[in-house]
PDB file of C-alpha atoms in Angstrom:
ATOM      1  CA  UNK A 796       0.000   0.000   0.000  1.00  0.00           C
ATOM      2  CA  UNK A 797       2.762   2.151   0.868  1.00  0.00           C
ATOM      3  CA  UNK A 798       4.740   1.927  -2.032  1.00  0.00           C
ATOM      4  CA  UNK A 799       1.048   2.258  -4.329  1.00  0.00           C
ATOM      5  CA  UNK A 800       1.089   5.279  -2.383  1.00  0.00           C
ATOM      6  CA  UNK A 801       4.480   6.772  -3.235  1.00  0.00           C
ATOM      7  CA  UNK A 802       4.042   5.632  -6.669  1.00  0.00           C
ATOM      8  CA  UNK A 803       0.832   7.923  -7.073  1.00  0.00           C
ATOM      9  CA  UNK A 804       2.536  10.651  -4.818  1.00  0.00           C
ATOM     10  CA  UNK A 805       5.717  11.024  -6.964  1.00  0.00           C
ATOM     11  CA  UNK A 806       3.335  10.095 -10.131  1.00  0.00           C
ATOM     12  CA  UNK A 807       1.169  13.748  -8.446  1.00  0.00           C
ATOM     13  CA  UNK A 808       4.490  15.632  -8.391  1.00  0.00           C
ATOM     14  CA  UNK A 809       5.568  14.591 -11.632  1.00  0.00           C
ATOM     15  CA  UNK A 810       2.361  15.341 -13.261  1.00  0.00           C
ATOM     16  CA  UNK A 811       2.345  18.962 -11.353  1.00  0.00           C
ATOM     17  CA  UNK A 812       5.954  19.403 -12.211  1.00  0.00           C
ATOM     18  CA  UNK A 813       4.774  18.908 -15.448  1.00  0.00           C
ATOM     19  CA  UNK A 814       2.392  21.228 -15.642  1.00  0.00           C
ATOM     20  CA  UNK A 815       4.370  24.191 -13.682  1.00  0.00           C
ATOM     21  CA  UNK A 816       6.875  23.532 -16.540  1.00  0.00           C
ATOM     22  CA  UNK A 817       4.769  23.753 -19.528  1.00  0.00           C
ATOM     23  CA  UNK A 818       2.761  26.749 -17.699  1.00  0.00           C
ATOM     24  CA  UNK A 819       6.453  28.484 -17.228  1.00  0.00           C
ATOM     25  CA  UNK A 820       7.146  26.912 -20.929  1.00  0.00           C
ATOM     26  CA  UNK A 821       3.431  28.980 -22.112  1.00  0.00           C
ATOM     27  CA  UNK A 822       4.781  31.897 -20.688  1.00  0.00           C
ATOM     28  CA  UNK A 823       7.840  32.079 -22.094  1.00  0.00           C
ATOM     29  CA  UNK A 824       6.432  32.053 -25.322  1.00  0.00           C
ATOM     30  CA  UNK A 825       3.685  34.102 -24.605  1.00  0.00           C
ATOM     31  CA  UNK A 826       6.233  36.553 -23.664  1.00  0.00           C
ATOM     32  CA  UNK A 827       8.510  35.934 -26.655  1.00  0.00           C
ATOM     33  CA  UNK A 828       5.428  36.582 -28.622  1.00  0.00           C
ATOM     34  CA  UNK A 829       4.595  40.255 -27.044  1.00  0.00           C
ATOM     35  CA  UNK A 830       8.221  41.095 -27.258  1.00  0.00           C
ATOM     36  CA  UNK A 831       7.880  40.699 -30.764  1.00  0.00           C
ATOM     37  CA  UNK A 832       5.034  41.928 -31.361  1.00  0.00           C
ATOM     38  CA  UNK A 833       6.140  45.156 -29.886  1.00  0.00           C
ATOM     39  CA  UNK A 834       9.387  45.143 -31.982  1.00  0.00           C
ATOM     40  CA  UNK A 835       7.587  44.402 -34.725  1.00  0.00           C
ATOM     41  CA  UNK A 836       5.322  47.427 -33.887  1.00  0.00           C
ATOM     42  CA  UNK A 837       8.471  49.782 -33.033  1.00  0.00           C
ATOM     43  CA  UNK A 838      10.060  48.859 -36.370  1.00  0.00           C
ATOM     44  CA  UNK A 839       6.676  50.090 -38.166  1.00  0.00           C
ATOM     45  CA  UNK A 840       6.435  53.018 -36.323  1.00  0.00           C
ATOM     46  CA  UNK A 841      10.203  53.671 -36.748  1.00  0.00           C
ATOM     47  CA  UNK A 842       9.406  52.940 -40.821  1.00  0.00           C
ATOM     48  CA  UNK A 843       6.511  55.318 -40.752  1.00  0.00           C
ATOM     49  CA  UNK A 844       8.640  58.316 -39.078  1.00  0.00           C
ATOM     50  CA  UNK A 845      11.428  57.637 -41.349  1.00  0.00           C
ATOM     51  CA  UNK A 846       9.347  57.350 -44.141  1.00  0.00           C
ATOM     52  CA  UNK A 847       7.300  60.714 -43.122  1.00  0.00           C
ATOM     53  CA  UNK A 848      10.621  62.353 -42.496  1.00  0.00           C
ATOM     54  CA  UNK A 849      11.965  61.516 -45.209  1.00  0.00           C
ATOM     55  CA  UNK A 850       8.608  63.088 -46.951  1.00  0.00           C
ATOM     56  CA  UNK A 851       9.043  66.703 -45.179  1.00  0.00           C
ATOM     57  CA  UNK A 852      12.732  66.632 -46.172  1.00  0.00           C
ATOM     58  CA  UNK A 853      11.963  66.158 -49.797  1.00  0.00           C
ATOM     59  CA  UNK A 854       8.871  69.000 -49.594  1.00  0.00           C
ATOM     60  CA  UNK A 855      11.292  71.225 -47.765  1.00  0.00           C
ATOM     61  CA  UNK A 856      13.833  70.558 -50.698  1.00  0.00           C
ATOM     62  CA  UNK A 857      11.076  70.554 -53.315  1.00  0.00           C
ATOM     63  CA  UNK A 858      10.435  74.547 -51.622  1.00  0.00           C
ATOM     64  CA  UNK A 859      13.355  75.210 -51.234  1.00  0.00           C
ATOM     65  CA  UNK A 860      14.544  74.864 -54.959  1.00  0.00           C
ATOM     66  CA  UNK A 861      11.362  76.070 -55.703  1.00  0.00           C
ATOM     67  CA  UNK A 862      12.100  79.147 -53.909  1.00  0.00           C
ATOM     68  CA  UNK A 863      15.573  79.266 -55.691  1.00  0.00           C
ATOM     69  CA  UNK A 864      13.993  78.849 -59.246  1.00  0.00           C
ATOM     70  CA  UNK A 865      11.639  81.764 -58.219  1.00  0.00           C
ATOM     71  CA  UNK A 866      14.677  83.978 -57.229  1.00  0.00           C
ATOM     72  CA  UNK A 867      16.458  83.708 -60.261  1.00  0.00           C
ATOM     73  CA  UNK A 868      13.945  84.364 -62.325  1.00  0.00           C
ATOM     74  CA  UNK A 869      13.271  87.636 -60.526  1.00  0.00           C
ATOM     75  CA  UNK A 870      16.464  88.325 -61.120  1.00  0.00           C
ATOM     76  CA  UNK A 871      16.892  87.306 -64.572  1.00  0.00           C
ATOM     77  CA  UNK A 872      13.784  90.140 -64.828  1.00  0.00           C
ATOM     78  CA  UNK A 873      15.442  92.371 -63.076  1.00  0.00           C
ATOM     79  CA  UNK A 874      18.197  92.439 -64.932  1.00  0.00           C
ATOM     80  CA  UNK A 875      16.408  92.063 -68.372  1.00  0.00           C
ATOM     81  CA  UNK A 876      14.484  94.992 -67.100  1.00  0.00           C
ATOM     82  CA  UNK A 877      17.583  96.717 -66.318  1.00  0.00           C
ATOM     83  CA  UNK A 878      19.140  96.314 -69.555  1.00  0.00           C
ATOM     84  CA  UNK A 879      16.011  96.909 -71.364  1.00  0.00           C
ATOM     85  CA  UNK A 880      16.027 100.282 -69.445  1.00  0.00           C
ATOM     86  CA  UNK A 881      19.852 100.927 -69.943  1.00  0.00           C
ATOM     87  CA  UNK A 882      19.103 100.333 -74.383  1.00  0.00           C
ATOM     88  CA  UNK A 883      16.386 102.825 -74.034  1.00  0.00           C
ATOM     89  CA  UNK A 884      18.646 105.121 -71.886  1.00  0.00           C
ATOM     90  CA  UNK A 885      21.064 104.971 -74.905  1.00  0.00           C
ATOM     91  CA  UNK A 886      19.045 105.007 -77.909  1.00  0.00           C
ATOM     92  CA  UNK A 887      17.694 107.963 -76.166  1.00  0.00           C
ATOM     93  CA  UNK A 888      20.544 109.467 -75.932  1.00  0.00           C
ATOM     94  CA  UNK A 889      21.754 108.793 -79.555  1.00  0.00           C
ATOM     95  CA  UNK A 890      18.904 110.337 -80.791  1.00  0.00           C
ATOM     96  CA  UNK A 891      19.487 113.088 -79.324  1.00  0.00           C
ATOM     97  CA  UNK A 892      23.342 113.214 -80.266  1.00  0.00           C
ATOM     98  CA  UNK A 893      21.984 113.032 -83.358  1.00  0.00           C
ATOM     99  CA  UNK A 894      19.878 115.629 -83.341  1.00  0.00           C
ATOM    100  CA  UNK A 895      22.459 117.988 -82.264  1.00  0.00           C
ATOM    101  CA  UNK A 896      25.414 116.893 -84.172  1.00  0.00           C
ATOM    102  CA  UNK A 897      25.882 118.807 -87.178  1.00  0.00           C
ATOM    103  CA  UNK A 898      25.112 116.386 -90.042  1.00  0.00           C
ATOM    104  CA  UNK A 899      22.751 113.781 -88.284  1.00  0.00           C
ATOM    105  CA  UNK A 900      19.231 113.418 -88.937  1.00  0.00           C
ATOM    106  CA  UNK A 901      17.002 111.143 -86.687  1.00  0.00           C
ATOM    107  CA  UNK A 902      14.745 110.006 -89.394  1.00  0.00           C
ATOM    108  CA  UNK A 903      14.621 110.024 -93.186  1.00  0.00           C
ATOM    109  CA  UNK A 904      11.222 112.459 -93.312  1.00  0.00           C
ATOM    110  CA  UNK A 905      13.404 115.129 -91.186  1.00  0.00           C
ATOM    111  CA  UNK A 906      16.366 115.486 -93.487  1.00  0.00           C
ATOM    112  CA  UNK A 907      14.170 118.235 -95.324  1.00  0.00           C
ATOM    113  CA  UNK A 908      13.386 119.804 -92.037  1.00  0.00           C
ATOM    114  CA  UNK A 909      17.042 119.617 -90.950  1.00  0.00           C
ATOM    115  CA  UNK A 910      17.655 120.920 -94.043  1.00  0.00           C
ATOM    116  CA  UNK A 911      15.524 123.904 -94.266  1.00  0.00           C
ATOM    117  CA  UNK A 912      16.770 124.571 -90.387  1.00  0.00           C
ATOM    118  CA  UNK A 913      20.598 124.369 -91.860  1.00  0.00           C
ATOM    119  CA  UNK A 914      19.879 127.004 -94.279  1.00  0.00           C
ATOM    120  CA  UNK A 915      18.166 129.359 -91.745  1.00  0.00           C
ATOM    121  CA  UNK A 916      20.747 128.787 -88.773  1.00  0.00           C
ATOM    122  CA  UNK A 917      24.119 129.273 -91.356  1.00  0.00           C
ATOM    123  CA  UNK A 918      22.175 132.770 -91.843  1.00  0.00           C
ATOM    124  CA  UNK A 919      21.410 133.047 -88.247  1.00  0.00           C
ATOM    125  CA  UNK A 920      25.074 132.252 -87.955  1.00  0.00           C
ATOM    126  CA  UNK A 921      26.938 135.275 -89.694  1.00  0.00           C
ATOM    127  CA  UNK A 922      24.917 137.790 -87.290  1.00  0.00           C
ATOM    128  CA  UNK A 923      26.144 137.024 -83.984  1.00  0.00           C
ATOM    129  CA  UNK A 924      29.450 135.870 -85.578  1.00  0.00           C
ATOM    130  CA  UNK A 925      31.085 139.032 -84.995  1.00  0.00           C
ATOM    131  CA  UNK A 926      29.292 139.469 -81.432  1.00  0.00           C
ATOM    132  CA  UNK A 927      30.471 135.991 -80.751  1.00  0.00           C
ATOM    133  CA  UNK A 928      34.045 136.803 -81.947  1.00  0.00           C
ATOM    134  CA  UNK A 929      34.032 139.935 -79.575  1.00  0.00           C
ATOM    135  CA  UNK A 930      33.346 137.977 -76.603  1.00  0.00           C
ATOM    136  CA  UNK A 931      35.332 135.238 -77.236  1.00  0.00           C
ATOM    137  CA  UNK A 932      38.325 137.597 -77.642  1.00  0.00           C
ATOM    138  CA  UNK A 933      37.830 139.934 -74.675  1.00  0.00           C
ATOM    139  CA  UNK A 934      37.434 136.555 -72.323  1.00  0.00           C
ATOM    140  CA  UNK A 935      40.496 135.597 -73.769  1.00  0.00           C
ATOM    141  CA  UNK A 936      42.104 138.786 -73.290  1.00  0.00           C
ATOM    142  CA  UNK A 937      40.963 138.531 -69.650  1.00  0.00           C
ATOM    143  CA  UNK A 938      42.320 135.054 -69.416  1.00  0.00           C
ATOM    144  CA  UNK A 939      45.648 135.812 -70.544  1.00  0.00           C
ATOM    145  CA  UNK A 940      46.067 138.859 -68.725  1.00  0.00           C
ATOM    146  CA  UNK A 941      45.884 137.717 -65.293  1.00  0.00           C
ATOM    147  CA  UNK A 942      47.881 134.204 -66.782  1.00  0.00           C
ATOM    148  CA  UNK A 943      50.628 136.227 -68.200  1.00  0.00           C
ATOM    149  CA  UNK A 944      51.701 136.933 -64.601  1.00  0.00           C
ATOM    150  CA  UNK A 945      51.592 133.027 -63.636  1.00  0.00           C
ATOM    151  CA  UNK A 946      53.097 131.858 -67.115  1.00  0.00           C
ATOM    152  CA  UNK A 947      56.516 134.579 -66.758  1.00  0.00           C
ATOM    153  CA  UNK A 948      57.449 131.942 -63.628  1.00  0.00           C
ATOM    154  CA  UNK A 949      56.512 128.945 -65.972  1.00  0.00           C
ATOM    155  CA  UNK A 950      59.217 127.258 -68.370  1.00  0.00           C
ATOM    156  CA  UNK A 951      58.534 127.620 -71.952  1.00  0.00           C
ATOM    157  CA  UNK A 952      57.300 124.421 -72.876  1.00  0.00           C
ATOM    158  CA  UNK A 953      54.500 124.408 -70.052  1.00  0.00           C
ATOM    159  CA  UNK A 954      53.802 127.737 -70.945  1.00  0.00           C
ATOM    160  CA  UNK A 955      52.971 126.798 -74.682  1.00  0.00           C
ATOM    161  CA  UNK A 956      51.392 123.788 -73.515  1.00  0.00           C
ATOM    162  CA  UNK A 957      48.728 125.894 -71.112  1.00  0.00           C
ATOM    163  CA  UNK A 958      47.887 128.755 -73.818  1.00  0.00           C
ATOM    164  CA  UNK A 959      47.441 125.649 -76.142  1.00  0.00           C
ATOM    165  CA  UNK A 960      45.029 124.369 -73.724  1.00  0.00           C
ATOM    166  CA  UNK A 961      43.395 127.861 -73.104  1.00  0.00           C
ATOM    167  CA  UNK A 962      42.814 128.802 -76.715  1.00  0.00           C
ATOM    168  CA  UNK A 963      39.196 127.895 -77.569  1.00  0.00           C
ATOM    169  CA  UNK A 964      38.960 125.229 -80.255  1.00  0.00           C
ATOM    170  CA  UNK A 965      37.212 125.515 -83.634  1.00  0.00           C
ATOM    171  CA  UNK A 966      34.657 123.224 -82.335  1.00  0.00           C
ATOM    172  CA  UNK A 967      33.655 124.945 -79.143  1.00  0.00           C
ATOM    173  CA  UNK A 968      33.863 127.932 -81.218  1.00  0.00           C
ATOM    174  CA  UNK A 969      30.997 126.216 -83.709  1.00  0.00           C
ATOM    175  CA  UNK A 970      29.041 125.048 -80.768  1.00  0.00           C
ATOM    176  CA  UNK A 971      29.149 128.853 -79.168  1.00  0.00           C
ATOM    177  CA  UNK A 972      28.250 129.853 -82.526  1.00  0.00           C
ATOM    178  CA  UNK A 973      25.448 127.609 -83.134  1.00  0.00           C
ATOM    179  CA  UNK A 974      24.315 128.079 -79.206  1.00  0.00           C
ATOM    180  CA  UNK A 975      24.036 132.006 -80.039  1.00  0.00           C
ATOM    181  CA  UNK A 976      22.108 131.180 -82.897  1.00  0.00           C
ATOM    182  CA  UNK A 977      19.337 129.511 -81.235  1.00  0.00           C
ATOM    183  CA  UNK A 978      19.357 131.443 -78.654  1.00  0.00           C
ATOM    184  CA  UNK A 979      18.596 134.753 -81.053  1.00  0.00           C
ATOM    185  CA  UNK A 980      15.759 132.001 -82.406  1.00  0.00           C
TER     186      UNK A 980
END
């Protein structure tokens, strides 16, 4: 009876040996099984932040050379607008060099005009030629009055050199002319 007994008895503990091992055996897998799971989960979530950083760097690049595109093109206006400004600042000015300059007419319908105005200023001209002349002559004589004084100290070369430089030049002397002329217009 006794040993029937210790057969059951150990057979008991065997059995509930048993069973605390496969219940610590469940729970070790259940375990293994939530700690991959949440792995599994952090690994998506670190996938989706990557991926949606990854997103915002590429729309902040996307502005960025956006933005970039957009500034040189304002510039590129800019400076088309510049130039554009800077050709009309000097056709301007041609056209008006050659409406003053003695043989230049702007267009082909105004050579008559220019030439009708040539005609009328060369007469224009011969009046105040001799007023012109007297001016000319008693600013000079001023000139090289008070000079004379500075040019007796000078060498002779320098002095040559400066009444060279002070003697008025046949084209100032046209464009004082031609000034006096349409002026008395």
């Amino acid at each position: 009876l006794r040993t029937e007994e210790r057969q059951r008895l150990a057979r008991e503990r065997r059995e509930e040996r048993e069973k605390q091992h496969a219940a610590k055996e469940t729970q070790i897998l259940e375990k293994e099984r939530k700690a991959k799971l949440q792995y599994e989960k952090q690994l998506e979530e670190r996938q989706r932040k990557l991926k949606e950083q990854k997103q915002k760097e590429e729309q902040r690049r996307a502005a960025v050379e956006e933005k970039r595109k957009q500034k040189i093109e304002e510039e590129k206006e800019r400076y088309e607008a510049v130039m554009h400004r800077t050709l009309e600042r000097n056709q301007r000015l041609e056209t008006r060099q050659k409406r003053w300059s003695w043989g230049g007419s702007v267009t082909p319908d105004s050579e008559s005009k220019t030439a009708s105005k040539r005609s009328t200023s060369t007469a224009n001209l011969k009046q105040p030629e001799a007023v012109m002349t007297k001016r000319l002559s008693s600013s000079a004589a001023l000139l090289n009055a008070s000079d004379r004084t500075r040019r007796s100290q000078l060498s002779p070369l320098d002095s040559s050199v400066i009444s060279r430089l002070l003697a008025p030049t046949q084209a100032s002397l046209a464009r004082s002319k031609s000034a006096a002329a349409l002026s008395a217009d």
